[in-house]
Short mmCIF file of C-alpha atoms and ligand atoms in Angstrom, two decimals:
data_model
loop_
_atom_site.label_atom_id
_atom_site.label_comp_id
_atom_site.label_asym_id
_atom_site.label_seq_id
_atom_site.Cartn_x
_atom_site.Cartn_y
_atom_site.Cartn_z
CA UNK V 513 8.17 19.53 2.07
CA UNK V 514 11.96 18.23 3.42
CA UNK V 515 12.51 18.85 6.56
CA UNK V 516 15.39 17.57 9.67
CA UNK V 517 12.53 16.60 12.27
CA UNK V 518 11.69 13.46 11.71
CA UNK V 519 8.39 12.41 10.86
CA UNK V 520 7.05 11.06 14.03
CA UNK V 521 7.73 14.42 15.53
CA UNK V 522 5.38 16.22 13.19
CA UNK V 523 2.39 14.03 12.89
CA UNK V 524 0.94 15.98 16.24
CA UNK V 525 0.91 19.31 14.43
CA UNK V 526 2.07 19.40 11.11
CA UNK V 527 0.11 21.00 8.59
CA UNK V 528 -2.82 22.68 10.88
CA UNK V 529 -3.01 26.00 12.20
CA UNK V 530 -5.21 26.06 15.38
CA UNK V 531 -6.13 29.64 14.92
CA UNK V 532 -7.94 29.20 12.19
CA UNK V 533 -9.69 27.01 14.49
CA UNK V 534 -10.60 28.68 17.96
CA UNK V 535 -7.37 27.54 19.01
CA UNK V 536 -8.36 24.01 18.68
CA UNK V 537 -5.35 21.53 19.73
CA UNK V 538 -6.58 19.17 17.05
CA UNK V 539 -8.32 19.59 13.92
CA UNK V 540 -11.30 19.58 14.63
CA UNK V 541 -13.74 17.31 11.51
CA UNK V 542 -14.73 19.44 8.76
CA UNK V 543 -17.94 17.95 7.98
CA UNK V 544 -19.31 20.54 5.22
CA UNK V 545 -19.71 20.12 1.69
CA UNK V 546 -18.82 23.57 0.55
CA UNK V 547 -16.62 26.92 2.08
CA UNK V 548 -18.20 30.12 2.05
CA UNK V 549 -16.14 32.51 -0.50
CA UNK V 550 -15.30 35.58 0.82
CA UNK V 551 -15.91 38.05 -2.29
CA UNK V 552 -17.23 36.31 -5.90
CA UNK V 553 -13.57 37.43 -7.02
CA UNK V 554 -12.26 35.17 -4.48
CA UNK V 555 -14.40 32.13 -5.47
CA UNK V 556 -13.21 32.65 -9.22
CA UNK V 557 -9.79 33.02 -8.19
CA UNK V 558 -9.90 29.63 -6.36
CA UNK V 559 -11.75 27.77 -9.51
CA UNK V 560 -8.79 29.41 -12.10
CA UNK V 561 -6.73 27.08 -9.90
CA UNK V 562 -8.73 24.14 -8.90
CA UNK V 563 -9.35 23.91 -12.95
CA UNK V 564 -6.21 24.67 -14.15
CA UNK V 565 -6.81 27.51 -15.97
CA UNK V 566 -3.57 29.35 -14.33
CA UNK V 567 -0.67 28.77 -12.32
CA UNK V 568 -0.70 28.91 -8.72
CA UNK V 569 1.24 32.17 -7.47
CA UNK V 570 4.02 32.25 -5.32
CA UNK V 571 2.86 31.45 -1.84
CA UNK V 572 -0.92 31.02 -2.96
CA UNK V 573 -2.46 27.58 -1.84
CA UNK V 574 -5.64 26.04 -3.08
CA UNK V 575 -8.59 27.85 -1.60
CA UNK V 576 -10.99 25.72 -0.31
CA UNK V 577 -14.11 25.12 -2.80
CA UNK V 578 -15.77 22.30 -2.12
CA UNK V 579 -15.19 18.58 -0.17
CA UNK V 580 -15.26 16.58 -3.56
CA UNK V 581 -11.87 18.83 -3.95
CA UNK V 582 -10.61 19.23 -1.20
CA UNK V 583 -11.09 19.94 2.56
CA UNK V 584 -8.95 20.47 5.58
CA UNK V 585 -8.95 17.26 7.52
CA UNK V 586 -8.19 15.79 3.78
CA UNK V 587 -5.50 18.23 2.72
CA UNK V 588 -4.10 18.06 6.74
CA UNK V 589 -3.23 14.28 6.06
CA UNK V 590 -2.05 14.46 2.95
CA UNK V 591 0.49 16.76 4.04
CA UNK V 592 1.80 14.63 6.83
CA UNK V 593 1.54 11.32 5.07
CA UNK V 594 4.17 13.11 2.33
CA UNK V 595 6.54 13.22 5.23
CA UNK V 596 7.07 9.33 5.67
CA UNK V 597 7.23 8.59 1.81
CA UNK V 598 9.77 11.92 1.32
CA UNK V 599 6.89 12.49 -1.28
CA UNK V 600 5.86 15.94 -2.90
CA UNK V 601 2.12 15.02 -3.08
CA UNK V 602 -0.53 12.93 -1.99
CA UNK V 603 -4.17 11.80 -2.44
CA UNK V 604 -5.86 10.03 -0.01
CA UNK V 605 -8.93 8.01 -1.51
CA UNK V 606 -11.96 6.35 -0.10
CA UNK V 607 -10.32 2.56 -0.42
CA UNK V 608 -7.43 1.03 -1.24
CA UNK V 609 -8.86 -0.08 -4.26
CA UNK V 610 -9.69 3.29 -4.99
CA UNK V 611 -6.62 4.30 -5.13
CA UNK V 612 -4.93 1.69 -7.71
CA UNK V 613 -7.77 1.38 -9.90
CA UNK V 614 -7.86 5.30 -10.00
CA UNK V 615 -3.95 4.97 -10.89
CA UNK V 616 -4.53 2.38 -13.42
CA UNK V 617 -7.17 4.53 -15.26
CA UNK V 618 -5.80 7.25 -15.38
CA UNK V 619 -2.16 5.91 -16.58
CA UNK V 620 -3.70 3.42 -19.07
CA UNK V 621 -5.80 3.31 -21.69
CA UNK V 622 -7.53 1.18 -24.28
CA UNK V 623 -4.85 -0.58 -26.33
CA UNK V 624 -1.92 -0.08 -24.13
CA UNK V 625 0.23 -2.77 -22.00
CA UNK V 626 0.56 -3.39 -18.88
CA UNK V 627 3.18 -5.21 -17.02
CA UNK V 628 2.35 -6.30 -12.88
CA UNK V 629 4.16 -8.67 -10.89
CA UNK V 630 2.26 -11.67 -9.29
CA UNK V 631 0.73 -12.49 -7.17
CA UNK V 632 -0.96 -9.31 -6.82
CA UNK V 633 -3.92 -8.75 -3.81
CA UNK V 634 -7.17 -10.42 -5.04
CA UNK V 635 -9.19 -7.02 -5.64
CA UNK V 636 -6.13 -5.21 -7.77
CA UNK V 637 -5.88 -8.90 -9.59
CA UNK V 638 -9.90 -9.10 -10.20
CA UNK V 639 -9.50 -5.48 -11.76
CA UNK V 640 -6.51 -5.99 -14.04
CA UNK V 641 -8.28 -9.30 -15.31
CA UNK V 642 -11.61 -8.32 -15.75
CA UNK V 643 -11.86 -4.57 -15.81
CA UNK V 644 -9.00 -3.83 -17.61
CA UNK V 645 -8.80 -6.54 -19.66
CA UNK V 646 -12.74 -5.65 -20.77
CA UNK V 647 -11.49 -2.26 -22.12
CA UNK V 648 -9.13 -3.42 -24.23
CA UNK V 649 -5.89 -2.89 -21.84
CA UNK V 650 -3.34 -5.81 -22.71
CA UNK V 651 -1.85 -7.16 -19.53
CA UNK V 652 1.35 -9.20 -18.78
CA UNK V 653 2.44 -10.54 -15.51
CA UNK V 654 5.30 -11.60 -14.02
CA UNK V 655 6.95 -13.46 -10.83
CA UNK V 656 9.17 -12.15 -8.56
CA UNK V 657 11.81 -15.35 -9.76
CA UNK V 658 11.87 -13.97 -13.12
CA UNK V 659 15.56 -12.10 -13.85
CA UNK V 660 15.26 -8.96 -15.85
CA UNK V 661 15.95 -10.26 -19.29
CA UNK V 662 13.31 -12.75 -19.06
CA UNK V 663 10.97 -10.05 -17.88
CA UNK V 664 11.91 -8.20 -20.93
CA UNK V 665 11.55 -10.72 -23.14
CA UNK V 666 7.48 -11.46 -21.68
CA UNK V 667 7.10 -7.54 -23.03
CA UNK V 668 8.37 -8.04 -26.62
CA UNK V 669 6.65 -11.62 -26.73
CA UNK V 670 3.02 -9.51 -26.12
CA UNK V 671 3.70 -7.66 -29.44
CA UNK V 672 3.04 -4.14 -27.41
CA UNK V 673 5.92 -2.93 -26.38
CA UNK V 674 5.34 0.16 -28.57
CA UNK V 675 2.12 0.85 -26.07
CA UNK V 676 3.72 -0.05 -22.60
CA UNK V 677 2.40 2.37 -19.89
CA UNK V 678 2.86 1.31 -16.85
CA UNK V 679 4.39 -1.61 -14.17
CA UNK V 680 2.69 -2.37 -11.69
CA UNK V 681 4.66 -4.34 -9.15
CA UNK V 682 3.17 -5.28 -4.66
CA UNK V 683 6.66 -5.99 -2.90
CA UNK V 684 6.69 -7.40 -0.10
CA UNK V 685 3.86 -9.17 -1.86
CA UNK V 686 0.83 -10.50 -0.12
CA UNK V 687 0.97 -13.15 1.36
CA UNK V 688 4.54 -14.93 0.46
CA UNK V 689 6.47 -11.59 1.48
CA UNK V 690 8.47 -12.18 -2.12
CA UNK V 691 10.14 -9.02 -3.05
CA UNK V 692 10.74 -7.22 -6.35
CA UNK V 693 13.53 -5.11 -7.47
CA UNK V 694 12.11 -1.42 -7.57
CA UNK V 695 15.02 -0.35 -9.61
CA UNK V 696 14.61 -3.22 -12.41
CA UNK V 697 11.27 -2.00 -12.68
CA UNK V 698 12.37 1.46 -13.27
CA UNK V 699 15.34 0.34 -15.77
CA UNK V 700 12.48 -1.17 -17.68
CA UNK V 701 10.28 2.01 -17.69
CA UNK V 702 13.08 3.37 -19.01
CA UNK V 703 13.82 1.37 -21.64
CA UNK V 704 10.55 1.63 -23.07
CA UNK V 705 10.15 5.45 -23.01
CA UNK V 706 10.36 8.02 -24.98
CA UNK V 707 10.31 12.12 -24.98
CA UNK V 708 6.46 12.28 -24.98
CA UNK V 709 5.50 8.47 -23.71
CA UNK V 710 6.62 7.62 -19.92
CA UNK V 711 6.46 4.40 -18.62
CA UNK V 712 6.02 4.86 -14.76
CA UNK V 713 6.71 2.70 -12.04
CA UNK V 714 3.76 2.31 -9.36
CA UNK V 715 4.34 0.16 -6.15
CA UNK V 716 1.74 -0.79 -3.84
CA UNK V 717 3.50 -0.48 -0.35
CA UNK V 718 1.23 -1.96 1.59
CA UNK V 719 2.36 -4.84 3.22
CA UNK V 720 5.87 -3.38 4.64
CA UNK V 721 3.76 0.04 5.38
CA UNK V 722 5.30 3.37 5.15
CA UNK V 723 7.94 3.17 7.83
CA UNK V 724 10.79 1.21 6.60
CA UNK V 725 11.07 1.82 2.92
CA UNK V 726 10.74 4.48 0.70
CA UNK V 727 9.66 3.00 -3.24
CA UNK V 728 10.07 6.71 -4.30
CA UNK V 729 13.90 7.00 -3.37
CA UNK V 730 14.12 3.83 -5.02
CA UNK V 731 13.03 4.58 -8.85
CA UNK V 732 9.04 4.42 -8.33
CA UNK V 733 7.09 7.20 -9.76
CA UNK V 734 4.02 6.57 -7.99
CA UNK V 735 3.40 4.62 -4.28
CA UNK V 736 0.26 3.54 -3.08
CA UNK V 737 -1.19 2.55 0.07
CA UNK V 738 -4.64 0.43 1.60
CA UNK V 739 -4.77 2.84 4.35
CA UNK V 740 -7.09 0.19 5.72
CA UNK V 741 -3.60 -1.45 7.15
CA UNK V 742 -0.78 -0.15 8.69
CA UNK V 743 -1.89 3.55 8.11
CA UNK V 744 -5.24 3.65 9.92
CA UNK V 745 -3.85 0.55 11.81
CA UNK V 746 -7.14 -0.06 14.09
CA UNK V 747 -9.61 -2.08 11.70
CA UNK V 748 -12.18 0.39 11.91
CA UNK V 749 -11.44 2.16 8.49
CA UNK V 750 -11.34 2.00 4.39
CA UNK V 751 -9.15 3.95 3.27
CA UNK V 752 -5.91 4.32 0.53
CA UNK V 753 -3.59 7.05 -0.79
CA UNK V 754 -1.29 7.47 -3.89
CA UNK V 755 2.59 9.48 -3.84
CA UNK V 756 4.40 10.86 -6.02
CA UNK V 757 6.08 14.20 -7.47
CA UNK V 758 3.66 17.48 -8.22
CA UNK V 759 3.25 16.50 -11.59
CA UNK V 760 2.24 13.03 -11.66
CA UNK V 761 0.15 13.24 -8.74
CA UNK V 762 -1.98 16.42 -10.14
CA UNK V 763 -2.96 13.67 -12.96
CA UNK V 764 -4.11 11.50 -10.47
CA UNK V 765 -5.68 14.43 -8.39
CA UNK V 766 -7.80 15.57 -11.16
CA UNK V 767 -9.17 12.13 -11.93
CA UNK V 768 -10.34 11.94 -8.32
CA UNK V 769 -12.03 15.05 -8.43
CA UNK V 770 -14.05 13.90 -11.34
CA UNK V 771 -14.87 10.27 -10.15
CA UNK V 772 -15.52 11.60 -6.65
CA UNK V 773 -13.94 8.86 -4.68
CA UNK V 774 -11.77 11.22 -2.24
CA UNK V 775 -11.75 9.96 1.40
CA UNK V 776 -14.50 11.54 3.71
CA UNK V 777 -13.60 14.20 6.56
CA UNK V 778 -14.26 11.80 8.94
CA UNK V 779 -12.16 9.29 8.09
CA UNK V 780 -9.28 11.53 7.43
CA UNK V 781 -9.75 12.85 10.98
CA UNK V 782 -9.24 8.96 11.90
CA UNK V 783 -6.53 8.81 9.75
CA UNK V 784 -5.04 11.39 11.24
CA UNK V 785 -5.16 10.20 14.69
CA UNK V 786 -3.93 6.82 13.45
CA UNK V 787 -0.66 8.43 12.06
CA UNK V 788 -0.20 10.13 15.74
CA UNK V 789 0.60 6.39 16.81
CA UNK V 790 2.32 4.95 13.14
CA UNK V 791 5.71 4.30 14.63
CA UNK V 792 5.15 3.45 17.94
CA UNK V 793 2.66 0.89 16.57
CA UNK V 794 5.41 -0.64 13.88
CA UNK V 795 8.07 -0.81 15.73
CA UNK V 796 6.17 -2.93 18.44
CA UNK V 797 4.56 -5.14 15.58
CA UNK V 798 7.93 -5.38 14.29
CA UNK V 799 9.33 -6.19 17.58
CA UNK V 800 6.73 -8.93 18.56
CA UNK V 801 6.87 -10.39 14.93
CA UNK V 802 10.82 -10.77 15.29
CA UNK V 803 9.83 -13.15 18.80
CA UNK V 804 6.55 -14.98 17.00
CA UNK V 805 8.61 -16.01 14.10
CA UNK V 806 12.18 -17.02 15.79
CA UNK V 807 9.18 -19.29 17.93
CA UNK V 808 7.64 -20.85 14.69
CA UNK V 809 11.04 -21.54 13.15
CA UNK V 810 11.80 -23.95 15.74
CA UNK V 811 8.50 -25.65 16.17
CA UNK V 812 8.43 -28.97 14.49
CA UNK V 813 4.61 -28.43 13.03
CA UNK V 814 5.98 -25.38 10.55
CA UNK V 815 7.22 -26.42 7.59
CA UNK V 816 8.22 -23.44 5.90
CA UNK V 817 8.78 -19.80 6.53
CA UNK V 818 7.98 -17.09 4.88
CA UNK V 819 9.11 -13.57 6.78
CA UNK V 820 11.75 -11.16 5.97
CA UNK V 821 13.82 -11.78 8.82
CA UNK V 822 14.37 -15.61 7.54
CA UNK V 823 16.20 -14.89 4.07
CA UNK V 824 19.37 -16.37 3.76
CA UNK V 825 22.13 -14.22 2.91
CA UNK V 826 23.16 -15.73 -0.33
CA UNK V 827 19.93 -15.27 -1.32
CA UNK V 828 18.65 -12.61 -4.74
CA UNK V 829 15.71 -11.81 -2.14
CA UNK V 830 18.01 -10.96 0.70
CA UNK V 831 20.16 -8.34 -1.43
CA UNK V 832 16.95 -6.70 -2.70
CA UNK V 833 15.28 -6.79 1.07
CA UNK V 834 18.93 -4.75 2.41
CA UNK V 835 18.79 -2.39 -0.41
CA UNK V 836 14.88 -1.86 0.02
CA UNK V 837 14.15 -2.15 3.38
CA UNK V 838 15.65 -1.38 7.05
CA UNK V 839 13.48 -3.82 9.03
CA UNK V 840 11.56 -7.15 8.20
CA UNK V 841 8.12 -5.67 9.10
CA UNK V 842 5.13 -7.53 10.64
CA UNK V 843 3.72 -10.25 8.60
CA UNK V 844 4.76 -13.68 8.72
CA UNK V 845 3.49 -16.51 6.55
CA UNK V 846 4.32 -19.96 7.27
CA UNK V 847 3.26 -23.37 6.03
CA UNK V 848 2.26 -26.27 8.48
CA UNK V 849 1.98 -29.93 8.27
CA UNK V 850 -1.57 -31.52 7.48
CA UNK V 851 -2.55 -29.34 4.29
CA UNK V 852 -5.92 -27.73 4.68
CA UNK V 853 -7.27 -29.56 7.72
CA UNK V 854 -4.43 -29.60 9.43
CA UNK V 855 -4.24 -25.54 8.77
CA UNK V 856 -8.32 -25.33 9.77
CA UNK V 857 -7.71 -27.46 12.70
CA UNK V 858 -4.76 -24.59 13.91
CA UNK V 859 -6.58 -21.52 12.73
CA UNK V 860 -10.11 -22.70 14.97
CA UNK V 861 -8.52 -23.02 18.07
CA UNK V 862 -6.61 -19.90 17.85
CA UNK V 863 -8.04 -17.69 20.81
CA UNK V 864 -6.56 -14.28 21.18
CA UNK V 865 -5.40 -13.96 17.66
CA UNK V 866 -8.32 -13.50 15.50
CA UNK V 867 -9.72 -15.01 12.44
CA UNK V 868 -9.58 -12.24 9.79
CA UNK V 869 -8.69 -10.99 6.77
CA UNK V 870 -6.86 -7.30 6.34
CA UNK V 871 -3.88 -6.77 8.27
CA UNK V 872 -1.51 -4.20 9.74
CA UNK V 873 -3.94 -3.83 12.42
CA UNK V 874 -3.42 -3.32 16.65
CA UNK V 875 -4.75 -6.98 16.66
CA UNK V 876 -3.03 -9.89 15.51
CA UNK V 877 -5.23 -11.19 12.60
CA UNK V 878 -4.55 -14.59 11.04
CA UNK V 879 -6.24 -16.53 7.89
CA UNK V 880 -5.89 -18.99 5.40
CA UNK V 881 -5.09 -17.43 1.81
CA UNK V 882 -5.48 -20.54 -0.38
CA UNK V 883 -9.08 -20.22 0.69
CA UNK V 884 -9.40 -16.97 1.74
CA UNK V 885 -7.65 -14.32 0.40
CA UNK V 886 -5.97 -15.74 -2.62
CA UNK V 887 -9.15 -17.93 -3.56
CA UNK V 888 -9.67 -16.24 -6.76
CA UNK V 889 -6.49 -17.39 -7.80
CA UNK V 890 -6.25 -20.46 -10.28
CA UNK V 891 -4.90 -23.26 -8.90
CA UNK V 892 -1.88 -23.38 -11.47
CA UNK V 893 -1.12 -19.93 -10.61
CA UNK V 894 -1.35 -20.48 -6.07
CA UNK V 895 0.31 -23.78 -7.07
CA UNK V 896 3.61 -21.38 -8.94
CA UNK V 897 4.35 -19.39 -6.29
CA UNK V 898 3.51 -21.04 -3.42
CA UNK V 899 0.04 -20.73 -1.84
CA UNK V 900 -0.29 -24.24 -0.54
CA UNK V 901 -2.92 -25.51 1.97
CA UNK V 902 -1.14 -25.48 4.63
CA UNK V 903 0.22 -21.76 4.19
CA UNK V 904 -1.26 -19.97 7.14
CA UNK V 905 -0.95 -15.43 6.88
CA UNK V 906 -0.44 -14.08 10.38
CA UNK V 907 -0.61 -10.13 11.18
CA UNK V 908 1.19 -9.08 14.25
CA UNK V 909 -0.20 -6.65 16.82
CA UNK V 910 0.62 -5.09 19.92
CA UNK V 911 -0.49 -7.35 22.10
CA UNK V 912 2.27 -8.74 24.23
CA UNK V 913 4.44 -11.11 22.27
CA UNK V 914 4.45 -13.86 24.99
CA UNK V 915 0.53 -14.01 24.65
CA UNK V 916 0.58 -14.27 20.95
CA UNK V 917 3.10 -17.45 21.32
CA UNK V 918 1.41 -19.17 24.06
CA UNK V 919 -1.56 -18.59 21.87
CA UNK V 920 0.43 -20.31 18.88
CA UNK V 921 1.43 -22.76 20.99
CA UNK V 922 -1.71 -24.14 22.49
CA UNK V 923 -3.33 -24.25 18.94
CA UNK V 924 -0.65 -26.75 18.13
CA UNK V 925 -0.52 -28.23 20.58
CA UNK V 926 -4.08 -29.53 20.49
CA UNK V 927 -4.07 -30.06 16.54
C1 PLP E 1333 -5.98 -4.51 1.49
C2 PLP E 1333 -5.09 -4.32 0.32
C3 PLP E 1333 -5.50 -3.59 -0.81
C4 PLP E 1333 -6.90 -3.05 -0.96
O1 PLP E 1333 -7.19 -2.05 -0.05
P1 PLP E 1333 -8.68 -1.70 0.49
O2 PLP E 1333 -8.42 -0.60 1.45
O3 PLP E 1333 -9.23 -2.94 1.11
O4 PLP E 1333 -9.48 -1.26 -0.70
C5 PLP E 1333 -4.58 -3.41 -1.83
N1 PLP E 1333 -3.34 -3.93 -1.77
C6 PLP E 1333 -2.92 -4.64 -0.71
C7 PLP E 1333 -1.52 -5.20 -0.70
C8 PLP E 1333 -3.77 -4.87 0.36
O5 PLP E 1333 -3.35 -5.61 1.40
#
C-alpha cells in the first residue's frame, strides 16, 4: 500500500483501471446489486474467500460477488482513503455512526469495559449510554485533564479491569478542540492485555480530518472517520469509514457484511470526487481559519478561545498537539460575552456563514453546542469541560477569509 507519491497525487487514479471500463477517465457508478460470475467454479472460488473458508492466493483479489460485499466504486475509495491514514485497510460505511457503533459491537461485548474520553459527539455518547449500557457493556469515561495514573486508577475503581476491551478516545474533541494523548491510550491497552485478550485503541479523527495526523503511526489500532465532514467536504453526504491493519479491519469487515450498512455506490462515487479536492480544500480552511481566529483573539466581545493555533507553549495540550499534529486545522470555538442571548443575538445576524450543524464542509457553518450539538449533555458534565452559553462552534470554508471576518464583524457589531 506504501508508496513515495504523495497522496494528493494519487487520488485522480489510484486504484481504477479504465479498461475495465471502456476507457472511462473516471469510474464510472456501479449501481448493480450483483456481478455476473464467469464459470460456477469462479463464483465458488470468490465465496471460499469472501467467507473465509481459505486464504487468498498470492496476487488473487476479492472477486466481486455482490454490493452488500463489496463493489468497485466502494473498494476504489477504500483504497485511496488507506493512502492518507498510511493504513492497510479500510471500510467505508453508510454514516459516521455506522462506523463507531459497528466498531464498538464488534470489539465489545456483554460484560466487558469500556473506557472513552469525554466529551464524546452526541450520537457516539447516546450509544455508549444507552445502547451499550442496555447490553450489559460497563462504561467509564474520562477527561482529557485527567494524567495517566488517574485514568488508571478510574479502570481498577470499575472492578473490570479483567474485561477491558477497548478505549475509545475523539481528539481534537468536538467542540473544545481538547486533545488526548494517543500513546497513553495505547500504554493503557497495553497494560491491560494479554496473549489472547487485546485491548485496542480506536480514535475518531474527525474533527482534525485525515490530512494532518496520522492516529495509526501514533499507537491507535483502529481510526475512524464521519465522512460526512472533511472527507466528503460538500454537505451533501452521510458517510464514515474505519482503518486499521488487515487483521483488525477483516473483523470489522465481516460485521459489515452481515449488518449491511456498507456505503452505497453512489455515494462512494461522491466520495471519491470529494477526495480529488481533500487537500486543496484543508489547506485553504486551514489557511482562512489561521486569519478568522488571529481576528477573534483581538476582538473585545470573545472571551475565550478555543483553536489549536492558541495553545500556549508551556502548555500539556501544546506538547501533545506538536507530537500529534502538523497544523491547527479548521475549527475554532470561542466563547463571547452575554451567555446565551448574547451568543443567539451573534449567531442570527450572521449572513454568509450559515447556521448549521456538521462541519468540515466548503461552507463556513457555525452553531451553538450548549443547545445544539452538545444538548444531550447534563449540565454537570457541559458545565466540567467547558460548554458554556456563550461558547459559539465555527467551521471554516473556502470562502474568502476577508468575507468570513467582515461577516464576524458586522454580527458584533450590531449585538
Ligand atoms: C459528525 C460526527 C460523527 C457522526 O457522523 P455521521 O456521519 O453524522 O453519522 C461522529 N464523530 C464526530 C466527531 C462527528 O463530528
Amino acid at each position: 500500500m506504501s508508496t513515495a507519491i504523495h497522496p494528493e497525487s494519487l487520488m485522480m487514479s489510484y486504484g481504477y483501471k479504465p479498461e475495465l471500463s471502456e476507457g472511462a477517465v473516471k469510474p464510472p457508478i456501479f449501481q448493480t446489486s450483483t456481478f455476473a460470475f464467469k464459470t460456477a467454479e469462479e463464483g465458488k472460488a470468490f465465496f471460499e474467500v469472501a467467507y473465509g473458508l481459505r486464504e487468498k492466493a498470492q496476487n488473487e483479489e476479492l472477486g466481486l460477488i455482490y454490493s452488500r460485499i463489496n463493489n468497485p466504486n466502494l473498494q476504489i475509495l477504500e483504497e485511496r482513503l488507506c493512502l492518507w491514514d498510511k493504513a492497510e485497510q479500510c471500510a467505508v460505511f453508510e454514516s459516521g455512526m455506522s462506523a463507531i457503533s459497528t466498531v464498538m459491537l464488534e470489539f465489545l461485548k456483554p460484560g466487558d469495559l469500556l473506557l472513552y474520553s469525554l466529551p464524546t459527539y452526541g450520537g457516539t455518547d447516546h450509544f455508549i449510554n444507552y445502547f451499550l449500557k442496555s447490553i450489559g457493556v460497563e462504561c467509564v469515561g474520562f477527561r482529557a485533564n485527567q494524567t495517566k495514573e488517574e485514568i488508571i486508577e478510574l479502570v481498577e475503581q470499575s472492578g473490570k479491569s479483567d474485561r477491558l476491551s477497548l478505549i475509545y478516545i475523539e481528539t481534537p474533541a468536538n467542540p473544545t478542540n481538547d486533545l488526548i494523548d494517543i500513546r497513553m491510550c495505547h500504554e493503557i491497552g497495553a497494560r491491560y492485555s494479554s496473549g489472547e485478550r487485546q485491548v485496542y485503541t480506536a480514535v475518531d479523527n474527525t474533527y482534525m480530518g485525515p490530512l494532518w495526523s496520522s492516529p495509526l503511526q501514533h499507537g491507535a489500532d483502529l481510526v475512524i472517520y464521519s465522512a460526512t465532514k472533511y472527507i466528503g467536504g460538500h454537505s451533501d453526504l452521510i458517510a464514515g469509514a474505519v482503518l486499521g491493519n488487515g487483521e483488525i479491519m477483516q473483523r470489522v469487515k465481516t460485521l459489515r457484511t452481515f449488518l449491511g450498512n456498507m456505503a452505497s455506490p453512489h455515494t462512494c462515487w461522491l466520495l471519491l470526487r470529494s477526495l480529488e479536492t481533500l487537500k486543496v480544500r484543508m489547506e485553504q480552511q486551514a489557511r482562512s481559519a489561521q486569519e478568522v481566529a488571529k481576528f477573534l483573539e483581538a476582538h473585545p466581545k470573545v472571551t475565550q478561545m478555543h483553536y489549536l493555533g492558541s495553545l500556549k507553549p508551556s502548555s500539556k495540550s501544546y506538547d501533545i498537539y506538536t507530537r500529534q499534529y502538523s497544523s491547527p486545522g479548521a475549527m475554532i470555538s470561542f466563547e463571547i460575552e452575554g451567555n446565551q442571548p448574547g451568543a443567539f443575538r451573534f449567531l442570527n445576524k450572521l449572513k454568509l456563514i450559515k447556521l448549521a450543524v456538521s462541519l468540515g464542509s466548503t461552507e463556513s457553518l457555525v452553531q451553538h453546542p450548549a443547545s445544539m450539538t452538545h444538548v444531550g449533555l447534563t449540565q454537570e458534565l457541559r458545565d466540567r469541560i467547558g460548554i458554556t452559553e456563550g461558547l459559539i462552534r465555527l467551521s471554516i470554508g473556502v470562502e474568502n477569509h476577508e468575507d468570513i471576518i467582515a461577516d464576524i464583524k458586522q454580527a458584533f457589531a450590531s449585538n
